[in-house]
mmCIF file of C-alpha atoms (C1' of nucleotides) in Angstrom:
data_model
loop_
_atom_site.group_PDB
_atom_site.id
_atom_site.type_symbol
_atom_site.label_atom_id
_atom_site.label_comp_id
_atom_site.label_asym_id
_atom_site.label_seq_id
_atom_site.Cartn_x
_atom_site.Cartn_y
_atom_site.Cartn_z
ATOM 1 C CA MET A 1 2.798 -25.674 23.254
ATOM 2 C CA THR A 2 5.978 -24.078 24.605
ATOM 3 C CA GLU A 3 6.885 -20.427 24.235
ATOM 4 C CA LYS A 4 9.560 -21.109 21.641
ATOM 5 C CA GLN A 5 7.121 -23.138 19.642
ATOM 6 C CA GLU A 6 4.763 -20.175 19.583
ATOM 7 C CA ASN A 7 7.635 -17.900 18.598
ATOM 8 C CA ILE A 8 8.379 -20.149 15.647
ATOM 9 C CA LEU A 9 4.746 -20.139 14.544
ATOM 10 C CA SER A 10 4.296 -16.384 14.723
ATOM 11 C CA ALA A 11 7.631 -15.668 13.034
ATOM 12 C CA ALA A 12 6.815 -18.146 10.287
ATOM 13 C CA LEU A 13 3.334 -16.717 9.745
ATOM 14 C CA LYS A 14 4.717 -13.218 9.398
ATOM 15 C CA LEU A 15 7.529 -14.223 7.040
ATOM 16 C CA PHE A 16 5.496 -16.633 4.913
ATOM 17 C CA ALA A 17 2.741 -14.013 4.558
ATOM 18 C CA GLU A 18 5.146 -11.224 3.665
ATOM 19 C CA GLU A 19 7.734 -12.933 1.499
ATOM 20 C CA GLY A 20 6.168 -16.230 0.552
ATOM 21 C CA PHE A 21 6.621 -19.830 1.606
ATOM 22 C CA SER A 22 9.295 -20.870 -0.896
ATOM 23 C CA ALA A 23 11.163 -17.590 -0.540
ATOM 24 C CA THR A 24 11.449 -17.916 3.252
ATOM 25 C CA SER A 25 14.206 -20.211 4.504
ATOM 26 C CA THR A 26 13.975 -22.189 7.715
ATOM 27 C CA SER A 27 17.110 -20.475 8.965
ATOM 28 C CA LYS A 28 15.404 -17.108 8.503
ATOM 29 C CA VAL A 29 12.423 -18.298 10.533
ATOM 30 C CA ALA A 30 14.764 -19.593 13.230
ATOM 31 C CA LYS A 31 16.576 -16.277 13.487
ATOM 32 C CA ALA A 32 13.331 -14.278 13.582
ATOM 33 C CA ALA A 33 12.054 -16.559 16.341
ATOM 34 C CA SER A 34 15.382 -16.441 18.258
ATOM 35 C CA VAL A 35 15.608 -20.193 18.144
ATOM 36 C CA SER A 36 18.002 -22.797 16.782
ATOM 37 C CA GLU A 37 17.085 -24.023 13.330
ATOM 38 C CA GLY A 38 16.998 -27.631 14.527
ATOM 39 C CA LEU A 39 14.092 -26.884 16.847
ATOM 40 C CA ILE A 40 11.821 -26.191 13.898
ATOM 41 C CA PHE A 41 12.425 -29.711 12.655
ATOM 42 C CA ARG A 42 12.085 -31.246 16.099
ATOM 43 C CA HIS A 43 8.619 -29.721 16.514
ATOM 44 C CA PHE A 44 7.218 -29.688 12.986
ATOM 45 C CA GLY A 45 9.157 -32.422 11.181
ATOM 46 C CA ASN A 46 9.919 -30.380 8.074
ATOM 47 C CA LYS A 47 9.199 -27.036 6.451
ATOM 48 C CA GLU A 48 5.858 -28.169 5.078
ATOM 49 C CA GLY A 49 4.863 -29.421 8.529
ATOM 50 C CA LEU A 50 5.404 -25.919 9.841
ATOM 51 C CA LEU A 51 3.186 -24.524 7.096
ATOM 52 C CA ASN A 52 0.450 -27.054 7.826
ATOM 53 C CA ALA A 53 0.519 -26.195 11.510
ATOM 54 C CA LEU A 54 -0.081 -22.568 10.562
ATOM 55 C CA LEU A 55 -2.911 -23.460 8.194
ATOM 56 C CA ASP A 56 -4.595 -25.655 10.796
ATOM 57 C CA LEU A 57 -4.554 -22.865 13.337
ATOM 58 C CA GLY A 58 -5.902 -20.395 10.800
ATOM 59 C CA GLN A 59 -8.623 -22.729 9.619
ATOM 60 C CA GLU A 60 -10.381 -22.432 12.981
ATOM 61 C CA LYS A 61 -10.383 -18.667 12.772
ATOM 62 C CA ALA A 62 -11.665 -18.870 9.209
ATOM 63 C CA LYS A 63 -14.573 -21.069 10.277
ATOM 64 C CA LEU A 64 -15.589 -18.543 12.905
ATOM 65 C CA VAL A 65 -15.605 -15.760 10.345
ATOM 66 C CA TYR A 66 -17.570 -17.782 7.820
ATOM 67 C CA SER A 67 -20.108 -19.231 10.247
ATOM 68 C CA ASN A 68 -21.089 -15.778 11.443
ATOM 69 C CA VAL A 69 -22.256 -15.084 7.896
ATOM 70 C CA ILE A 70 -23.535 -18.509 6.913
ATOM 71 C CA PHE A 71 -25.886 -19.066 9.851
ATOM 72 C CA GLU A 72 -27.535 -15.685 9.513
ATOM 73 C CA THR A 73 -31.228 -16.324 8.800
ATOM 74 C CA ASP A 74 -32.249 -12.904 7.555
ATOM 75 C CA PRO A 75 -31.219 -12.826 3.866
ATOM 76 C CA LYS A 76 -30.595 -9.076 3.744
ATOM 77 C CA GLU A 77 -28.446 -9.223 6.841
ATOM 78 C CA LEU A 78 -26.558 -12.194 5.404
ATOM 79 C CA ILE A 79 -25.630 -10.279 2.263
ATOM 80 C CA ARG A 80 -24.737 -7.298 4.413
ATOM 81 C CA LYS A 81 -22.372 -9.417 6.485
ATOM 82 C CA ALA A 82 -20.862 -11.001 3.381
ATOM 83 C CA ILE A 83 -20.131 -7.569 1.961
ATOM 84 C CA GLN A 84 -18.322 -6.550 5.105
ATOM 85 C CA LEU A 85 -16.095 -9.640 5.089
ATOM 86 C CA PRO A 86 -13.266 -8.079 3.056
ATOM 87 C CA PHE A 87 -12.873 -5.208 5.469
ATOM 88 C CA ASN A 88 -12.998 -7.381 8.591
ATOM 89 C CA VAL A 89 -10.533 -9.847 7.131
ATOM 90 C CA ALA A 90 -8.116 -7.024 6.430
ATOM 91 C CA LYS A 91 -8.107 -5.900 10.051
ATOM 92 C CA GLU A 92 -7.802 -9.072 12.072
ATOM 93 C CA ASP A 93 -5.813 -12.092 10.890
ATOM 94 C CA HIS A 94 -4.347 -10.053 8.051
ATOM 95 C CA ASP A 95 -1.230 -12.206 7.912
ATOM 96 C CA PHE A 96 -3.166 -15.449 7.842
ATOM 97 C CA TRP A 97 -5.336 -14.330 4.940
ATOM 98 C CA ARG A 98 -2.397 -12.913 3.062
ATOM 99 C CA LEU A 99 -0.675 -16.277 3.426
ATOM 100 C CA GLN A 100 -3.831 -18.026 2.243
ATOM 101 C CA PHE A 101 -4.081 -15.838 -0.860
ATOM 102 C CA LYS A 102 -0.384 -16.182 -1.618
ATOM 103 C CA LEU A 103 -0.559 -19.952 -1.334
ATOM 104 C CA LYS A 104 -3.340 -20.361 -3.827
ATOM 105 C CA TRP A 105 -0.894 -19.042 -6.421
ATOM 106 C CA GLU A 106 2.315 -20.476 -5.003
ATOM 107 C CA LEU A 107 1.110 -24.039 -4.459
ATOM 108 C CA ASN A 108 -1.819 -25.892 -5.944
ATOM 109 C CA LYS A 109 -2.846 -27.065 -2.489
ATOM 110 C CA TYR A 110 -5.306 -24.187 -2.222
ATOM 111 C CA ASN A 111 -8.710 -25.026 -0.847
ATOM 112 C CA GLU A 112 -10.912 -23.453 -3.522
ATOM 113 C CA ALA A 113 -13.840 -25.198 -1.796
ATOM 114 C CA SER A 114 -13.525 -23.134 1.374
ATOM 115 C CA TRP A 115 -15.666 -20.469 -0.306
ATOM 116 C CA GLU A 116 -18.416 -22.960 -1.096
ATOM 117 C CA PRO A 117 -20.517 -22.885 2.101
ATOM 118 C CA LEU A 118 -20.562 -19.115 1.827
ATOM 119 C CA GLN A 119 -21.589 -19.294 -1.816
ATOM 120 C CA VAL A 120 -24.418 -21.711 -1.005
ATOM 121 C CA ALA A 121 -25.631 -19.465 1.804
ATOM 122 C CA MET A 122 -25.572 -16.435 -0.476
ATOM 123 C CA THR A 123 -27.457 -18.350 -3.161
ATOM 124 C CA ASN A 124 -30.200 -19.133 -0.630
ATOM 125 C CA ALA A 125 -30.300 -15.543 0.521
ATOM 126 C CA PHE A 126 -30.728 -14.302 -3.055
ATOM 127 C CA LYS A 127 -33.436 -16.929 -3.552
ATOM 128 C CA LYS A 128 -35.343 -15.622 -0.535
ATOM 129 C CA LEU A 129 -34.946 -12.105 -1.900
ATOM 130 C CA LYS A 130 -36.581 -13.253 -5.166
ATOM 131 C CA TYR A 131 -33.567 -12.518 -7.358
ATOM 132 C CA LYS A 132 -33.993 -13.733 -10.925
ATOM 133 C CA ASN A 133 -30.791 -15.830 -10.979
ATOM 134 C CA PRO A 134 -29.660 -16.500 -7.389
ATOM 135 C CA GLU A 135 -26.915 -18.984 -8.310
ATOM 136 C CA MET A 136 -25.149 -16.663 -10.701
ATOM 137 C CA GLU A 137 -25.757 -13.715 -8.434
ATOM 138 C CA ALA A 138 -23.898 -15.548 -5.663
ATOM 139 C CA GLU A 139 -21.066 -16.571 -7.969
ATOM 140 C CA TYR A 140 -20.820 -13.015 -9.226
ATOM 141 C CA ILE A 141 -20.477 -11.567 -5.742
ATOM 142 C CA LYS A 142 -18.057 -14.337 -4.799
ATOM 143 C CA HIS A 143 -15.625 -13.367 -7.543
ATOM 144 C CA PHE A 144 -16.040 -9.724 -6.626
ATOM 145 C CA LEU A 145 -15.264 -10.419 -2.965
ATOM 146 C CA ASP A 146 -12.291 -12.554 -3.956
ATOM 147 C CA GLY A 147 -10.925 -9.737 -6.085
ATOM 148 C CA LEU A 148 -11.590 -7.118 -3.427
ATOM 149 C CA VAL A 149 -9.999 -9.085 -0.588
ATOM 150 C CA GLY A 150 -6.976 -9.719 -2.789
ATOM 151 C CA ALA A 151 -6.598 -6.013 -3.560
ATOM 152 C CA ILE A 152 -6.897 -5.099 0.104
ATOM 153 C CA LEU A 153 -4.341 -7.704 1.169
ATOM 154 C CA ARG A 154 -1.947 -6.435 -1.480
ATOM 155 C CA GLY A 155 -2.230 -2.997 0.066
ATOM 156 C CA SER A 156 -4.417 -1.227 -2.480
ATOM 157 C CA PRO A 157 -5.948 1.897 -0.976
ATOM 158 C CA ILE A 158 -9.680 1.284 -0.899
ATOM 159 C CA ASP A 159 -12.277 3.611 0.548
ATOM 160 C CA ASP A 160 -14.191 1.061 2.578
ATOM 161 C CA ILE A 161 -17.022 3.419 3.588
ATOM 162 C CA LYS A 162 -17.650 4.507 0.004
ATOM 163 C CA MET A 163 -17.476 0.936 -1.198
ATOM 164 C CA THR A 164 -19.761 -0.369 1.548
ATOM 165 C CA ASN A 165 -22.363 2.328 0.906
ATOM 166 C CA PHE A 166 -22.232 1.666 -2.813
ATOM 167 C CA LEU A 167 -22.852 -2.032 -2.240
ATOM 168 C CA LEU A 168 -25.621 -1.504 0.303
ATOM 169 C CA ASP A 169 -27.354 0.725 -2.210
ATOM 170 C CA LYS A 170 -26.774 -1.662 -5.105
ATOM 171 C CA TYR A 171 -28.296 -4.598 -3.240
ATOM 172 C CA GLN A 172 -30.988 -2.409 -1.608
ATOM 173 C CA LEU A 173 -30.032 -3.358 1.925
ATOM 174 C CA MET B 1 16.874 -13.111 -31.651
ATOM 175 C CA THR B 2 18.402 -16.568 -32.229
ATOM 176 C CA GLU B 3 16.495 -19.819 -32.045
ATOM 177 C CA LYS B 4 18.082 -20.822 -28.755
ATOM 178 C CA GLN B 5 17.184 -17.460 -27.297
ATOM 179 C CA GLU B 6 13.548 -18.080 -28.216
ATOM 180 C CA ASN B 7 13.733 -21.560 -26.720
ATOM 181 C CA ILE B 8 14.917 -20.068 -23.445
ATOM 182 C CA LEU B 9 12.098 -17.531 -23.413
ATOM 183 C CA SER B 10 9.334 -20.014 -24.124
ATOM 184 C CA ALA B 11 10.686 -22.575 -21.672
ATOM 185 C CA ALA B 12 11.005 -19.907 -18.989
ATOM 186 C CA LEU B 13 7.502 -18.571 -19.601
ATOM 187 C CA LYS B 14 6.015 -22.031 -19.276
ATOM 188 C CA LEU B 15 7.961 -22.917 -16.126
ATOM 189 C CA PHE B 16 7.575 -19.543 -14.401
ATOM 190 C CA ALA B 17 3.829 -19.583 -15.108
ATOM 191 C CA GLU B 18 3.382 -23.150 -13.900
ATOM 192 C CA GLU B 19 5.701 -23.386 -10.928
ATOM 193 C CA GLY B 20 6.566 -19.800 -10.086
ATOM 194 C CA PHE B 21 9.573 -17.595 -10.576
ATOM 195 C CA SER B 22 11.431 -18.351 -7.322
ATOM 196 C CA ALA B 23 10.624 -22.049 -7.514
ATOM 197 C CA THR B 24 12.090 -22.423 -11.013
ATOM 198 C CA SER B 25 15.874 -22.700 -11.171
ATOM 199 C CA THR B 26 17.929 -21.429 -14.074
ATOM 200 C CA SER B 27 19.315 -24.942 -14.585
ATOM 201 C CA LYS B 28 15.749 -26.221 -14.999
ATOM 202 C CA VAL B 29 15.060 -23.575 -17.629
ATOM 203 C CA ALA B 30 18.294 -24.472 -19.416
ATOM 204 C CA LYS B 31 17.396 -28.163 -19.519
ATOM 205 C CA ALA B 32 13.861 -27.472 -20.735
ATOM 206 C CA ALA B 33 15.272 -25.241 -23.485
ATOM 207 C CA SER B 34 18.032 -27.757 -24.393
ATOM 208 C CA VAL B 35 20.656 -25.137 -23.820
ATOM 209 C CA SER B 36 23.664 -24.681 -21.572
ATOM 210 C CA GLU B 37 22.891 -22.768 -18.384
ATOM 211 C CA GLY B 38 25.558 -20.171 -19.122
ATOM 212 C CA LEU B 39 23.703 -19.048 -22.243
ATOM 213 C CA ILE B 40 20.854 -17.716 -20.136
ATOM 214 C CA PHE B 41 23.264 -15.389 -18.372
ATOM 215 C CA ARG B 42 25.011 -14.425 -21.594
ATOM 216 C CA HIS B 43 21.739 -13.266 -23.141
ATOM 217 C CA PHE B 44 19.774 -11.973 -20.173
ATOM 218 C CA GLY B 45 22.415 -11.065 -17.593
ATOM 219 C CA ASN B 46 20.694 -12.720 -14.664
ATOM 220 C CA LYS B 47 17.516 -14.541 -13.693
ATOM 221 C CA GLU B 48 15.590 -11.320 -13.182
ATOM 222 C CA GLY B 49 16.695 -10.101 -16.616
ATOM 223 C CA LEU B 50 15.096 -13.198 -18.107
ATOM 224 C CA LEU B 51 11.878 -12.431 -16.250
ATOM 225 C CA ASN B 52 11.893 -8.821 -17.447
ATOM 226 C CA ALA B 53 12.410 -9.919 -21.042
ATOM 227 C CA LEU B 54 9.286 -12.069 -20.691
ATOM 228 C CA LEU B 55 7.294 -9.254 -19.131
ATOM 229 C CA ASP B 56 8.344 -6.803 -21.852
ATOM 230 C CA LEU B 57 7.193 -9.185 -24.571
ATOM 231 C CA GLY B 58 3.912 -9.771 -22.780
ATOM 232 C CA GLN B 59 3.288 -6.095 -22.178
ATOM 233 C CA GLU B 60 2.834 -5.533 -25.898
ATOM 234 C CA LYS B 61 0.221 -8.265 -26.083
ATOM 235 C CA ALA B 62 -1.499 -6.821 -23.020
ATOM 236 C CA LYS B 63 -1.712 -3.387 -24.600
ATOM 237 C CA LEU B 64 -3.396 -4.839 -27.665
ATOM 238 C CA VAL B 65 -5.998 -6.574 -25.509
ATOM 239 C CA TYR B 66 -6.668 -3.487 -23.426
ATOM 240 C CA SER B 67 -6.754 -0.977 -26.274
ATOM 241 C CA ASN B 68 -9.425 -2.958 -28.065
ATOM 242 C CA VAL B 69 -11.686 -2.273 -25.085
ATOM 243 C CA ILE B 70 -10.504 1.197 -24.139
ATOM 244 C CA PHE B 71 -10.908 2.849 -27.531
ATOM 245 C CA GLU B 72 -14.409 1.549 -28.034
ATOM 246 C CA THR B 73 -16.705 4.593 -28.317
ATOM 247 C CA ASP B 74 -20.071 2.944 -27.785
ATOM 248 C CA PRO B 75 -20.432 2.609 -23.996
ATOM 249 C CA LYS B 76 -22.579 -0.535 -24.092
ATOM 250 C CA GLU B 77 -20.151 -2.201 -26.460
ATOM 251 C CA LEU B 78 -17.255 -1.183 -24.228
ATOM 252 C CA ILE B 79 -18.775 -2.868 -21.177
ATOM 253 C CA ARG B 80 -19.604 -5.876 -23.310
ATOM 254 C CA LYS B 81 -15.973 -6.159 -24.402
ATOM 255 C CA ALA B 82 -14.721 -5.699 -20.845
ATOM 256 C CA ILE B 83 -16.948 -8.513 -19.671
ATOM 257 C CA GLN B 84 -15.522 -10.826 -22.281
ATOM 258 C CA LEU B 85 -11.911 -10.094 -21.331
ATOM 259 C CA PRO B 86 -11.584 -12.926 -18.779
ATOM 260 C CA PHE B 87 -12.592 -15.546 -21.303
ATOM 261 C CA ASN B 88 -10.343 -14.222 -24.063
ATOM 262 C CA VAL B 89 -7.394 -13.934 -21.724
ATOM 263 C CA ALA B 90 -7.823 -17.532 -20.675
ATOM 264 C CA LYS B 91 -7.592 -18.774 -24.253
ATOM 265 C CA GLU B 92 -4.667 -16.890 -25.759
ATOM 266 C CA ASP B 93 -1.581 -15.953 -23.761
ATOM 267 C CA HIS B 94 -2.752 -18.109 -20.865
ATOM 268 C CA ASP B 95 0.796 -18.610 -19.617
ATOM 269 C CA PHE B 96 1.638 -14.925 -19.749
ATOM 270 C CA TRP B 97 -1.407 -13.960 -17.705
ATOM 271 C CA ARG B 98 -0.876 -16.752 -15.247
ATOM 272 C CA LEU B 99 2.663 -15.498 -14.744
ATOM 273 C CA GLN B 100 1.352 -11.965 -14.304
ATOM 274 C CA PHE B 101 -1.149 -13.030 -11.642
ATOM 275 C CA LYS B 102 1.392 -15.198 -9.854
ATOM 276 C CA LEU B 103 3.886 -12.348 -9.763
ATOM 277 C CA LYS B 104 1.557 -9.903 -8.116
ATOM 278 C CA TRP B 105 1.623 -12.227 -5.102
ATOM 279 C CA GLU B 106 5.179 -13.495 -5.407
ATOM 280 C CA LEU B 107 6.900 -10.138 -5.849
ATOM 281 C CA ASN B 108 5.741 -6.631 -5.038
ATOM 282 C CA LYS B 109 6.790 -5.499 -8.485
ATOM 283 C CA TYR B 110 3.248 -5.954 -9.765
ATOM 284 C CA ASN B 111 1.862 -3.205 -11.938
ATOM 285 C CA GLU B 112 -1.451 -2.574 -10.164
ATOM 286 C CA ALA B 113 -1.777 0.490 -12.427
ATOM 287 C CA SER B 114 -2.077 -1.580 -15.609
ATOM 288 C CA TRP B 115 -5.807 -1.888 -14.870
ATOM 289 C CA GLU B 116 -6.203 1.856 -14.601
ATOM 290 C CA PRO B 117 -6.819 2.902 -18.216
ATOM 291 C CA LEU B 118 -9.465 0.204 -18.377
ATOM 292 C CA GLN B 119 -11.055 1.430 -15.177
ATOM 293 C CA VAL B 120 -11.127 5.015 -16.455
ATOM 294 C CA ALA B 121 -12.698 3.876 -19.728
ATOM 295 C CA MET B 122 -15.345 1.909 -17.865
ATOM 296 C CA THR B 123 -16.079 4.866 -15.619
ATOM 297 C CA ASN B 124 -16.711 7.005 -18.693
ATOM 298 C CA ALA B 125 -18.885 4.332 -20.227
ATOM 299 C CA PHE B 126 -21.014 4.123 -17.070
ATOM 300 C CA LYS B 127 -21.227 7.921 -17.053
ATOM 301 C CA LYS B 128 -22.570 7.912 -20.609
ATOM 302 C CA LEU B 129 -25.053 5.240 -19.586
ATOM 303 C CA LYS B 130 -26.300 7.559 -16.795
ATOM 304 C CA TYR B 131 -25.353 5.223 -13.940
ATOM 305 C CA LYS B 132 -25.810 6.794 -10.509
ATOM 306 C CA ASN B 133 -22.216 6.152 -9.343
ATOM 307 C CA PRO B 134 -20.005 5.462 -12.373
ATOM 308 C CA GLU B 135 -16.695 5.524 -10.473
ATOM 309 C CA MET B 136 -17.726 2.908 -7.957
ATOM 310 C CA GLU B 137 -19.510 0.917 -10.628
ATOM 311 C CA ALA B 138 -16.243 0.706 -12.546
ATOM 312 C CA GLU B 139 -14.257 -0.228 -9.468
ATOM 313 C CA TYR B 140 -16.825 -2.831 -8.598
ATOM 314 C CA ILE B 141 -16.604 -4.514 -11.986
ATOM 315 C CA LYS B 142 -12.825 -4.223 -11.913
ATOM 316 C CA HIS B 143 -12.579 -6.284 -8.735
ATOM 317 C CA PHE B 144 -15.066 -8.763 -10.127
ATOM 318 C CA LEU B 145 -13.054 -9.174 -13.330
ATOM 319 C CA ASP B 146 -9.848 -9.530 -11.333
ATOM 320 C CA GLY B 147 -11.410 -12.272 -9.225
ATOM 321 C CA LEU B 148 -12.895 -14.017 -12.241
ATOM 322 C CA VAL B 149 -9.694 -13.972 -14.287
ATOM 323 C CA GLY B 150 -7.809 -15.325 -11.279
ATOM 324 C CA ALA B 151 -10.276 -18.171 -10.842
ATOM 325 C CA ILE B 152 -10.083 -19.058 -14.533
ATOM 326 C CA LEU B 153 -6.282 -19.020 -14.540
ATOM 327 C CA ARG B 154 -6.230 -21.267 -11.479
ATOM 328 C CA GLY B 155 -8.320 -23.757 -13.441
ATOM 329 C CA SER B 156 -11.723 -23.275 -11.824
ATOM 330 C CA PRO B 157 -14.447 -24.678 -14.029
ATOM 331 C CA ILE B 158 -16.576 -21.715 -15.057
ATOM 332 C CA ASP B 159 -19.537 -21.803 -17.411
ATOM 333 C CA ASP B 160 -18.550 -18.888 -19.599
ATOM 334 C CA ILE B 161 -21.800 -18.796 -21.605
ATOM 335 C CA LYS B 162 -23.965 -18.767 -18.477
ATOM 336 C CA MET B 163 -21.746 -16.136 -16.878
ATOM 337 C CA THR B 164 -21.675 -13.973 -19.998
ATOM 338 C CA ASN B 165 -25.451 -14.097 -20.385
ATOM 339 C CA PHE B 166 -25.953 -13.284 -16.734
ATOM 340 C CA LEU B 167 -23.708 -10.250 -17.025
ATOM 341 C CA LEU B 168 -25.251 -9.039 -20.285
ATOM 342 C CA ASP B 169 -28.644 -9.200 -18.621
ATOM 343 C CA LYS B 170 -27.421 -7.520 -15.425
ATOM 344 C CA TYR B 171 -25.961 -4.569 -17.305
ATOM 345 C CA GLN B 172 -28.813 -4.504 -19.833
ATOM 346 C CA LEU B 173 -26.536 -4.880 -22.855
ATOM 347 C "C1'" DG C 1 16.004 -40.321 36.529
ATOM 348 C "C1'" DT C 2 13.667 -40.256 32.419
ATOM 349 C "C1'" DA C 3 11.667 -37.857 28.640
ATOM 350 C "C1'" DA C 4 11.005 -33.724 26.332
ATOM 351 C "C1'" DA C 5 13.044 -29.337 24.811
ATOM 352 C "C1'" DG C 6 16.823 -27.194 23.070
ATOM 353 C "C1'" DT C 7 21.441 -26.216 20.588
ATOM 354 C "C1'" DA C 8 25.851 -26.162 17.576
ATOM 355 C "C1'" DA C 9 27.872 -27.896 14.037
ATOM 356 C "C1'" DG C 10 27.543 -30.389 10.606
ATOM 357 C "C1'" DT C 11 25.589 -32.916 5.764
ATOM 358 C "C1'" DG C 12 24.906 -33.371 0.677
ATOM 359 C "C1'" DA C 13 22.297 -31.344 -2.764
ATOM 360 C "C1'" DG C 14 20.944 -27.393 -5.210
ATOM 361 C "C1'" DT C 15 21.313 -22.303 -6.087
ATOM 362 C "C1'" DA C 16 22.554 -18.160 -9.148
ATOM 363 C "C1'" DC C 17 26.237 -16.907 -11.461
ATOM 364 C "C1'" DT C 18 31.392 -16.958 -13.536
ATOM 365 C "C1'" DT C 19 35.336 -18.373 -16.083
ATOM 366 C "C1'" DA C 20 37.924 -20.305 -19.689
ATOM 367 C "C1'" DC C 21 37.528 -21.950 -23.756
ATOM 368 C "C1'" DA C 22 35.361 -23.449 -28.475
ATOM 369 C "C1'" DT C 23 32.631 -22.591 -32.529
ATOM 370 C "C1'" DA C 24 29.907 -20.034 -35.696
ATOM 371 C "C1'" DT C 25 28.950 -15.703 -38.230
ATOM 372 C "C1'" DT C 26 30.111 -11.565 -40.237
ATOM 373 C "C1'" DA C 27 32.981 -8.011 -42.392
ATOM 374 C "C1'" DA C 28 37.123 -6.081 -44.035
ATOM 375 C "C1'" DA C 29 41.534 -6.473 -46.423
ATOM 376 C "C1'" DT C 30 44.070 -8.525 -49.797
ATOM 377 C "C1'" DA D 1 37.238 -15.116 -54.159
ATOM 378 C "C1'" DT D 2 40.074 -16.143 -50.292
ATOM 379 C "C1'" DT D 3 42.227 -15.114 -46.164
ATOM 380 C "C1'" DT D 4 42.076 -12.665 -41.882
ATOM 381 C "C1'" DA D 5 40.426 -10.359 -38.044
ATOM 382 C "C1'" DA D 6 36.726 -9.372 -35.010
ATOM 383 C "C1'" DT D 7 32.620 -10.376 -32.814
ATOM 384 C "C1'" DA D 8 28.647 -12.853 -31.438
ATOM 385 C "C1'" DT D 9 27.027 -17.326 -29.939
ATOM 386 C "C1'" DG D 10 27.655 -21.258 -27.443
ATOM 387 C "C1'" DT D 11 29.414 -24.859 -23.849
ATOM 388 C "C1'" DA D 12 31.539 -27.461 -19.710
ATOM 389 C "C1'" DA D 13 33.199 -27.095 -15.558
ATOM 390 C "C1'" DG D 14 33.706 -24.646 -12.139
ATOM 391 C "C1'" DT D 15 32.704 -20.875 -8.001
ATOM 392 C "C1'" DA D 16 30.956 -19.535 -3.343
ATOM 393 C "C1'" DC D 17 26.867 -19.826 -1.071
ATOM 394 C "C1'" DT D 18 22.334 -21.146 0.615
ATOM 395 C "C1'" DC D 19 19.003 -24.689 1.115
ATOM 396 C "C1'" DA D 20 16.281 -28.216 3.950
ATOM 397 C "C1'" DC D 21 17.437 -31.351 7.063
ATOM 398 C "C1'" DT D 22 20.452 -34.514 10.517
ATOM 399 C "C1'" DT D 23 23.419 -35.816 14.239
ATOM 400 C "C1'" DA D 24 25.533 -35.682 18.589
ATOM 401 C "C1'" DC D 25 25.139 -33.593 22.462
ATOM 402 C "C1'" DT D 26 23.360 -30.568 26.553
ATOM 403 C "C1'" DT D 27 19.799 -28.455 29.307
ATOM 404 C "C1'" DT D 28 15.310 -28.234 31.390
ATOM 405 C "C1'" DA D 29 11.051 -30.012 33.626
ATOM 406 C "C1'" DC D 30 8.355 -33.193 36.170
#
DNA sequence: GTAAAGTAAGTGAGTACTTACATATTAAAT
DNA sequence: ATTTAATATGTAAGTACTCACTTACTTTAC
């Protein structure tokens, strides 16, 4: 991985996340990365190859974030961690997640299943906590988290302390 | 409003909702509407004018949907109606809502405030129902509904009866 | 000295939009 | 009623430009 290659990747991530994949031209990426346009195609084959390289890199980060929640054994702590996901995601890897959320509307290639391990883990946690309907409870919170993360990534002003406290109270954590 | 004008609008709505605004060319719209490309510019000025015409038409439908919930006086019934919004929206005006949700990621022109009257109404309803934290309760359900509508519009298979019953039970309606 | 990394200058196809012209509709004048 | 003038509706063929991508060539690194 050369320096210019890294420049291309970071410029592309920023631009794709801000303005969208289709709306960002390869020449724009090249200029932002201070690189000739041809180099993008030498390294990544085509525009989609560049996108996939970004998604592959991000996928590893995503797994780290998820696994920290999923492998938590204490059910209350698991829910607690799940609730904090939106606010963590907004801080680190903001661009990657914004790209991810944009893509699920821009292309159909979105991995809707990436939520699933988390949903299963939450279902188990709610089971352990003797909730009446753990499956639906997990699906409910999943949609909520999806909506909340989306709002945060779009720049909605959200009082994270207020929201966190509200949720901790609601789920008696 | 001539017939060809209507053809342009319906073809554009379908294509913009399916493939996105930027990704749909004016020539594609013209072909789908069986119309010369120049006619689009005669009637709507430019591509963005066509989009705005669609959004204006949809806004009226949106107000109807919202007002049915907002002006409900019985708080329990209001929450009940709010909960059913995602499933109604998915049936009628599917394309318009899909376009709306796509746009809030594709452009920054999204009207995040269009939710607000609904949120205020829900806050009042939760107040009447003596909830401990009506404001946050309303924001919570807002994000949930946003996430759920998004999932439905993206084609996620959701058991609406199960979900509705779960929610009715959760909010004791 | 060979292979990888890099660039400049193209390529054809597609883009939003314009222009010049034709047809249809309406309204006024005779 | 019929002609005439004006206006709205429509089209075909362009415009300049941008797009993703290629080619021919040079520089760098081991």
